[in-house]
mmCIF file of C-alpha atoms in Angstrom:
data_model
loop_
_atom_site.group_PDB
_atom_site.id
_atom_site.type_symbol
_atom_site.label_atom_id
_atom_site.label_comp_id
_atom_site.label_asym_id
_atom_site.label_seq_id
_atom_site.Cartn_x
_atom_site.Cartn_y
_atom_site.Cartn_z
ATOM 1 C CA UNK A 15 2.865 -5.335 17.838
ATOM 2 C CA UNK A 16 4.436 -1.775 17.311
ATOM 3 C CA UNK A 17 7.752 -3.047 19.149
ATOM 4 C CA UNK A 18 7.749 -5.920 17.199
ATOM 5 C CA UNK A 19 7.689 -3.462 14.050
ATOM 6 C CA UNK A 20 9.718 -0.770 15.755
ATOM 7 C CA UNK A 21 12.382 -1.066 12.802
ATOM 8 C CA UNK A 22 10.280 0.309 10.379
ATOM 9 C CA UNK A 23 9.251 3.182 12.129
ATOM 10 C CA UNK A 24 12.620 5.168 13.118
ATOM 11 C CA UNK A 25 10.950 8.555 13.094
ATOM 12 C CA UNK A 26 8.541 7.362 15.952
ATOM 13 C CA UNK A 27 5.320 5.363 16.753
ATOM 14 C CA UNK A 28 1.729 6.358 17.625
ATOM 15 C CA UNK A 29 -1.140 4.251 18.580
ATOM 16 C CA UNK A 30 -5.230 5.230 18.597
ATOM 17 C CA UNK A 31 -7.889 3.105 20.430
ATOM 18 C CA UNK A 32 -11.502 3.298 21.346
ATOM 19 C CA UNK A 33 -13.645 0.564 22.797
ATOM 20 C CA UNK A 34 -12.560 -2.778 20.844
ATOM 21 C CA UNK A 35 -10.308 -1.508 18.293
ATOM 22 C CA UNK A 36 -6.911 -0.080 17.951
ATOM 23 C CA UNK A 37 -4.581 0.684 15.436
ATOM 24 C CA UNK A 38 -1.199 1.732 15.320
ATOM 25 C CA UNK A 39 1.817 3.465 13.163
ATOM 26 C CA UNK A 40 5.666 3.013 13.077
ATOM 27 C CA UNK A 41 6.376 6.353 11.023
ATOM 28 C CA UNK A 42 9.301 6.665 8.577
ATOM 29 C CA UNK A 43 9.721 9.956 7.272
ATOM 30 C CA UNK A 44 10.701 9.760 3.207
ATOM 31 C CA UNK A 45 8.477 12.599 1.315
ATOM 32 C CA UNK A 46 8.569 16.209 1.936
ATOM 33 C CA UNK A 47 5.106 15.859 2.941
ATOM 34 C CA UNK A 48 5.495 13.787 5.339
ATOM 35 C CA UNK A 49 7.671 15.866 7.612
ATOM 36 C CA UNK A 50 4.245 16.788 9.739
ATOM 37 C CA UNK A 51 2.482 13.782 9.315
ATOM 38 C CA UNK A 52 1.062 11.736 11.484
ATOM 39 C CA UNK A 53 -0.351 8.673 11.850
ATOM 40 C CA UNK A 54 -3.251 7.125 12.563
ATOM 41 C CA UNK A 55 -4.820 9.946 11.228
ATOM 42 C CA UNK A 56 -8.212 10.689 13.139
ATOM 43 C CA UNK A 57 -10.989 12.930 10.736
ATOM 44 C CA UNK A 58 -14.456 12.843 11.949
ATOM 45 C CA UNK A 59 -15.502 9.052 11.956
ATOM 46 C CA UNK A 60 -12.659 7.818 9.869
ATOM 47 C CA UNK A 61 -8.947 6.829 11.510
ATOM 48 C CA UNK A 62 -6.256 5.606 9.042
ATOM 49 C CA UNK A 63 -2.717 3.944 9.543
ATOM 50 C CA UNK A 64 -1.023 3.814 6.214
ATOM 51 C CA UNK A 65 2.282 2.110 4.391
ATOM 52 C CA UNK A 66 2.316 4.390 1.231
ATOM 53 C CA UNK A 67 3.800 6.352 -1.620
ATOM 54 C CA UNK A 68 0.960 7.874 -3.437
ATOM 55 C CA UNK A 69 2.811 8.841 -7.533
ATOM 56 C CA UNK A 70 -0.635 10.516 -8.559
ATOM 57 C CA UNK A 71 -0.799 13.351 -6.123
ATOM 58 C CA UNK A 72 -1.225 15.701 -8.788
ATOM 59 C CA UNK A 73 -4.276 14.179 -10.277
ATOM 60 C CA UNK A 74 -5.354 13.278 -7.403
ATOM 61 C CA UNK A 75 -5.714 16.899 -5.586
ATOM 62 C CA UNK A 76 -8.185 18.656 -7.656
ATOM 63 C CA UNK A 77 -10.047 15.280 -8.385
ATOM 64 C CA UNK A 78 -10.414 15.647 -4.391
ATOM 65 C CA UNK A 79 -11.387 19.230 -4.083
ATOM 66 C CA UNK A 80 -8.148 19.908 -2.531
ATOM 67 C CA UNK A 81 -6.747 22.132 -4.703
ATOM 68 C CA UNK A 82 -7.077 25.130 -2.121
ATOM 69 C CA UNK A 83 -4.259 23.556 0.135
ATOM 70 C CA UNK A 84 -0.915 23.911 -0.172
ATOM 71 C CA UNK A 85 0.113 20.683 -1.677
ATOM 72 C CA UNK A 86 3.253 20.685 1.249
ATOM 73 C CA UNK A 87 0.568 20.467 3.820
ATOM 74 C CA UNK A 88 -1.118 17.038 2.249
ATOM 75 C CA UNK A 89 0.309 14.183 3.049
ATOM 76 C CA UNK A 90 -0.486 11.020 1.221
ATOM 77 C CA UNK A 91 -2.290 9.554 4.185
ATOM 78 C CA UNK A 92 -4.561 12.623 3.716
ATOM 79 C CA UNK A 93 -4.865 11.812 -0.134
ATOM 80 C CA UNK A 94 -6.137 8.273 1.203
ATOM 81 C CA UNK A 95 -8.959 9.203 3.262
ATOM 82 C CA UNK A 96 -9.440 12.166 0.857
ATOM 83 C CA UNK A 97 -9.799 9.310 -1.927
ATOM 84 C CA UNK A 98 -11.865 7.095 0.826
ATOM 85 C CA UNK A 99 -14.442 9.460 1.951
ATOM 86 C CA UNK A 100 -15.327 10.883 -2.147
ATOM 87 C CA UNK A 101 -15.061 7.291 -4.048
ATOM 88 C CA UNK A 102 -15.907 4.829 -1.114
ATOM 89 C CA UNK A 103 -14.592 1.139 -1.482
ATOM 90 C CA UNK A 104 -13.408 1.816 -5.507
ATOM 91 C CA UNK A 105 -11.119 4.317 -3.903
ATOM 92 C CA UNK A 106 -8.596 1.913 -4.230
ATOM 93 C CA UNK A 107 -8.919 2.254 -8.213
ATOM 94 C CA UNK A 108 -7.716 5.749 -8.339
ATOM 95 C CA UNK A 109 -4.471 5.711 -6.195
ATOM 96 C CA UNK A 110 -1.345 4.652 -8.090
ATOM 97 C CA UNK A 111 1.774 4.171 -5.996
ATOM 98 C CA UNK A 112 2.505 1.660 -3.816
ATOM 99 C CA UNK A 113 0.530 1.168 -0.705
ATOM 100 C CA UNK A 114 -0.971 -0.702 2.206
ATOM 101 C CA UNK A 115 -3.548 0.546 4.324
ATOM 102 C CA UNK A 116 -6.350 0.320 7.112
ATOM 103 C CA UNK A 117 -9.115 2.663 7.414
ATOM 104 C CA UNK A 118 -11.773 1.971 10.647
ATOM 105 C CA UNK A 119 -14.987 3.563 9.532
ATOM 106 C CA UNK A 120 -16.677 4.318 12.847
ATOM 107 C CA UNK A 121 -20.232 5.310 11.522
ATOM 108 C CA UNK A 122 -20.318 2.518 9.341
ATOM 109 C CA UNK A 123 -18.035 0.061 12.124
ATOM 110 C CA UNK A 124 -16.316 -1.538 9.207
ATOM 111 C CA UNK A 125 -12.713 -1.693 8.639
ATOM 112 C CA UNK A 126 -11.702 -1.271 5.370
ATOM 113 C CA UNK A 127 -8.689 -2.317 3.942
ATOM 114 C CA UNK A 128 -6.499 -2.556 0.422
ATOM 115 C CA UNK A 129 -3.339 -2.937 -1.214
ATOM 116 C CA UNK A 130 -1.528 -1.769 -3.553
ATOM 117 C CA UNK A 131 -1.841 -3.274 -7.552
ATOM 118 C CA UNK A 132 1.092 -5.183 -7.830
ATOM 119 C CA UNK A 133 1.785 -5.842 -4.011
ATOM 120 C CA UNK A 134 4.792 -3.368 -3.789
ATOM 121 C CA UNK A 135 3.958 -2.850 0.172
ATOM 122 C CA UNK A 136 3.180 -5.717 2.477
ATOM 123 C CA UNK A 137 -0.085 -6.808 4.344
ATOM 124 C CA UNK A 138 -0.393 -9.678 6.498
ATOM 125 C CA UNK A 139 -3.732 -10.616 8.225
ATOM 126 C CA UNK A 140 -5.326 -13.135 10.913
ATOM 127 C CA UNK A 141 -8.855 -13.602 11.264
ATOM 128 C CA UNK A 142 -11.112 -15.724 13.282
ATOM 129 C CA UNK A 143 -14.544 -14.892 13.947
ATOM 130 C CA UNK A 144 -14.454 -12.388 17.303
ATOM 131 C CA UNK A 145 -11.015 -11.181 16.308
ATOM 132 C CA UNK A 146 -9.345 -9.588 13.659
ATOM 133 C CA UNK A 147 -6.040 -8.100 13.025
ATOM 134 C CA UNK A 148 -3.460 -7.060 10.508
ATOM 135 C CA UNK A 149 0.523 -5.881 10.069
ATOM 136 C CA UNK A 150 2.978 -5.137 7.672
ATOM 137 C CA UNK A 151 4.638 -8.249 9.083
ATOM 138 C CA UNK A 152 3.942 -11.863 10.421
ATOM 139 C CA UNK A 153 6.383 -10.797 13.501
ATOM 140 C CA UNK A 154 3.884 -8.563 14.378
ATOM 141 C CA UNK A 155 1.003 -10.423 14.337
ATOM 142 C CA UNK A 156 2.664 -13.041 15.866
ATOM 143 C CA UNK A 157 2.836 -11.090 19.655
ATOM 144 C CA UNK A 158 -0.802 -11.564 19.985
ATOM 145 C CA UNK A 159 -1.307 -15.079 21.980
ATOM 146 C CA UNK A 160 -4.576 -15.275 19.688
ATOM 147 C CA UNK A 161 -2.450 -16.137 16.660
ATOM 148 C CA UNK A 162 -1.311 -19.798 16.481
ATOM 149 C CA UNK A 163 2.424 -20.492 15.293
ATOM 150 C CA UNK A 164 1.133 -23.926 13.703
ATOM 151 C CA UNK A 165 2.953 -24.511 10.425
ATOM 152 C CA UNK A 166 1.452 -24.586 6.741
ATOM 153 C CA UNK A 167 2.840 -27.615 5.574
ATOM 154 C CA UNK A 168 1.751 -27.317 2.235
ATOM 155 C CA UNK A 169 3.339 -23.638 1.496
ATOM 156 C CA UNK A 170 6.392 -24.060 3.440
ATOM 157 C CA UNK A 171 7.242 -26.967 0.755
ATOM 158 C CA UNK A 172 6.577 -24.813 -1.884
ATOM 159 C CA UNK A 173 8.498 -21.553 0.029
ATOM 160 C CA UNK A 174 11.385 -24.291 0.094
ATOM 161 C CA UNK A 175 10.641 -25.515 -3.375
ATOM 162 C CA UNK A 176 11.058 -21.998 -4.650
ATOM 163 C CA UNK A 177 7.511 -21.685 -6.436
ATOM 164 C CA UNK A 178 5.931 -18.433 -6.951
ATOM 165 C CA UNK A 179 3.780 -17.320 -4.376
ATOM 166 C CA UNK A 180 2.450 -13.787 -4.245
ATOM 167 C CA UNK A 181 -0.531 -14.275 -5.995
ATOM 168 C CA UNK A 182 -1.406 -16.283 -2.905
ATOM 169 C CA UNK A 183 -3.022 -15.532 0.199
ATOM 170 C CA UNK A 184 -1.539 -18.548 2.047
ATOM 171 C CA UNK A 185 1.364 -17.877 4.299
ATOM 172 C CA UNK A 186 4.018 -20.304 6.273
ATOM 173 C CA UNK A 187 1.323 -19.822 9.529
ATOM 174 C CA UNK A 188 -1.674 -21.841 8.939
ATOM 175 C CA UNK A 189 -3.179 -18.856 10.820
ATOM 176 C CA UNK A 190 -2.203 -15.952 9.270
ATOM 177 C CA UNK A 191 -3.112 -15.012 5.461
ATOM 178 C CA UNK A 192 -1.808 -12.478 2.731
ATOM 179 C CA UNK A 193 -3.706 -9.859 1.050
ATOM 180 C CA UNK A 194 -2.906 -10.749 -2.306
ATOM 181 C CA UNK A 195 -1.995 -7.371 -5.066
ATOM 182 C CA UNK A 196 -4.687 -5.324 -6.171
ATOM 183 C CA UNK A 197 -7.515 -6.632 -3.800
ATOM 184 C CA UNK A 198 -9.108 -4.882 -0.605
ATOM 185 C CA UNK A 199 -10.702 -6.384 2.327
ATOM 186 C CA UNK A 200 -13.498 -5.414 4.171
ATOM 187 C CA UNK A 201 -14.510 -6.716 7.859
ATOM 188 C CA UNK A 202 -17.749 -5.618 8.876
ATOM 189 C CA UNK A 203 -20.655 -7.176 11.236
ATOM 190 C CA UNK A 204 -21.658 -9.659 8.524
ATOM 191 C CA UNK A 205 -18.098 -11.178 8.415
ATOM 192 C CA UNK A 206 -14.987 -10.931 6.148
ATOM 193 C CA UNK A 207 -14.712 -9.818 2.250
ATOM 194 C CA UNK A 208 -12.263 -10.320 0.066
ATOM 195 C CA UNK A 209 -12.322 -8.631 -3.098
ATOM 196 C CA UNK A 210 -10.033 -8.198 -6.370
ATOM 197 C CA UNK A 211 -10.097 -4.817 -7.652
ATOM 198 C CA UNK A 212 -7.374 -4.766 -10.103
ATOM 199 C CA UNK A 213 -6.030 -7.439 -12.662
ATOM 200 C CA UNK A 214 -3.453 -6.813 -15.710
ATOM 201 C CA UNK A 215 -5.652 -7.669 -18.803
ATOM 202 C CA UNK A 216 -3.624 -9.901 -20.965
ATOM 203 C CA UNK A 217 -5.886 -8.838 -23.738
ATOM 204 C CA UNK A 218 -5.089 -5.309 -24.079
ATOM 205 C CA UNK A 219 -2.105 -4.115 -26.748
ATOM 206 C CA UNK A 220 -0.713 -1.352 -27.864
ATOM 207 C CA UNK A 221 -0.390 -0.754 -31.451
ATOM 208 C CA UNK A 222 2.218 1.727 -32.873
ATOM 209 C CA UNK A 223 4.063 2.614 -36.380
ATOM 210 C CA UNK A 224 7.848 1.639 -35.640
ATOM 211 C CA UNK A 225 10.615 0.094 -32.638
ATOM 212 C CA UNK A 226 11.017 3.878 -32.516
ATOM 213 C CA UNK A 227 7.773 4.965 -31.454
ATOM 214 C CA UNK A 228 7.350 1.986 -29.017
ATOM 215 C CA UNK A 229 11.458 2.453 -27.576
ATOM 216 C CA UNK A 230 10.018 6.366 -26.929
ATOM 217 C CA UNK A 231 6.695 5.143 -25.167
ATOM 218 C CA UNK A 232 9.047 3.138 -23.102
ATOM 219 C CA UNK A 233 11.099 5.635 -21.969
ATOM 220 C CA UNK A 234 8.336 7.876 -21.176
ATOM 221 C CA UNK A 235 6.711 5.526 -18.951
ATOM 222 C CA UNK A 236 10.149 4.092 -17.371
ATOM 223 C CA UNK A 237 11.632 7.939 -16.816
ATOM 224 C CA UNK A 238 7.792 8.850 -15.093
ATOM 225 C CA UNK A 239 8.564 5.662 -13.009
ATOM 226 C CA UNK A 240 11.808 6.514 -11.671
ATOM 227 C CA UNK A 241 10.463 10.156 -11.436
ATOM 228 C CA UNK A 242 8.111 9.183 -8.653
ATOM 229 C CA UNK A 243 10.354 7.328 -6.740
ATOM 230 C CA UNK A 244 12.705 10.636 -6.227
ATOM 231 C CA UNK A 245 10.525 12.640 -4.460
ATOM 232 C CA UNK A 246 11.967 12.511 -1.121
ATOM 233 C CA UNK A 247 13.252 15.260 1.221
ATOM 234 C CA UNK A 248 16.618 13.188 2.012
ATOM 235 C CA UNK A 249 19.478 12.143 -0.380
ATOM 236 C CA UNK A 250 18.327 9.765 -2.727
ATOM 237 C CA UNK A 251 20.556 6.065 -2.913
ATOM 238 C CA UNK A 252 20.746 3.447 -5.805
ATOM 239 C CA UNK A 253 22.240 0.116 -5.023
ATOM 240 C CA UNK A 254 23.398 -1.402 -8.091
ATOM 241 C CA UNK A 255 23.554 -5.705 -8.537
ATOM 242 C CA UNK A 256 25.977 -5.508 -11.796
ATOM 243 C CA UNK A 257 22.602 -6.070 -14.031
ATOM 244 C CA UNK A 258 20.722 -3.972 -16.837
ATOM 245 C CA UNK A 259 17.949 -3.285 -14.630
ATOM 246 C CA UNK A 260 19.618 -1.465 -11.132
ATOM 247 C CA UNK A 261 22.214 0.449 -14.176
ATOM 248 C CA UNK A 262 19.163 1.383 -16.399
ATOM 249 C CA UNK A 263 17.412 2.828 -13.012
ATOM 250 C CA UNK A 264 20.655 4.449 -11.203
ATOM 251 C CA UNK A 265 21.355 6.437 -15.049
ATOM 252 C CA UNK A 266 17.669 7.592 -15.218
ATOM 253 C CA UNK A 267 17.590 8.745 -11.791
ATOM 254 C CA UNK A 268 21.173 10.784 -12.484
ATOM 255 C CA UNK A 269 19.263 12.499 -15.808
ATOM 256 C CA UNK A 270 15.941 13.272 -14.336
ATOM 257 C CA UNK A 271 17.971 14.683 -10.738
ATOM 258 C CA UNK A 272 20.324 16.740 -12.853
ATOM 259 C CA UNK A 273 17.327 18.560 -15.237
#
């Protein structure tokens, strides 16, 4: 699976195993914090392999009682199983960014697993009743001889058809499934859970006094956006389409870098 997925892991691969489970990480080094890291990371019962950008690091430090460390030496894998180990299965709730991750509890021999709210970072997922496994990609899961290649009819025609699909957990593979935005999975002893943790409430508005006030909310939220997208120990990039959107994003960027 990890050679399959070697392309997303430039900065080199690790694997951890014990009895019937193993899990494994193709690392790509973006955040200053990230320059030790490494993945899966093993603390007492809990081993992690993580696809993530964690925005709310600062919130998220003294929340965990980590405000003693330097913040250099916590990468956001550590922020995960920080977030795991105090808040449990909600953890999910409290990390904003965009992420996909797999945590084997050992004392508890459950695998836990969630991503991000609006499905920024891939997860792709087989399981069958002795088996279970999961990758950032369907090439990946498709090494494993357990996986069948058989077709899904039904969603190719609508891949093909162009309808909207990632609110879905179906895939093209009748055998392998998505974990759809803002829900985590569990597999334990008792079986498989799916569960939806997060959903935009189309009742909820925000009331203010003029265009002004709501142009300035705007550009609060969209600079804080861009904001945590820039921190990154290499030279950042924009690729621009000729739209509003890429332009809007490549002239924040250029403000907030040059503050």
């Amino acid at each position: 699976m990890l050679a399959a997925l070697a392309h997303r892991g430039p900065d080199g691969s690790h694997t951890w195993c014990s009895g019937p489970v193993a899990m494994g990480h193709a690392m790509l080094r973006t955040t200053p914090e990230s320059a030790r890291e490494r993945m899966p990371l093993v603390q007492d019962e809990l081993i992690l392999t993580a696809d993530a950008r964690i925005d709310n690091r600062d919130e998220l430090i003294p929340l965990l009682g980590l405000a003693d460390r330097p913040a250099g030496q916590l990468p956001d894998s550590a922020l995960i199983l920080a977030a795991y180990q105090k808040w449990g299965e909600t953890c999910p709730e409290y990390l904003l960014g965009d992420f996909a991750f797999a945590l084997w509890d050992r004392r508890r021999q459950t695998l836990f697993c969630a991503r991000d709210h609006m499905g920024v970072r891939p997860f792709y997922y087989h399981a069958a009743p002795a088996f279970f496994a999961c990758a950032s990609e369907i090439k990946g899961l498709l090494t494993l001889p357990a996986v069948s290649r058989e077709p899904n009819a039904v969603r190719v025609a609508e891949f093909l058809a162009l309808l909207e699909s990632e609110g879905k957990d179906e895939t093209c593979y009748q055998a392998i499934r998505r974990l759809p935005p803002g829900h985590w999975l569990r597999v334990a002893p008792a079986g498989l859970t799916v569960r939806r943790y997060w959903a935009l409430d189309p009742e909820r508005t925000i009331v203010m006094r003029s265009d002004a006030e709501y142009a300035a909310a705007f550009q609060a939220i969209f600079a804080e956006a861009v904001r945590c997208r820039l921190r990154t120990e290499h030279a950042v990039g924009s690729i621009l389409s000729g739209g509003l959107d890429s332009a809007c994003v490549t002239v924040m960027a250029l403000s907030l870098i040059h503050i």
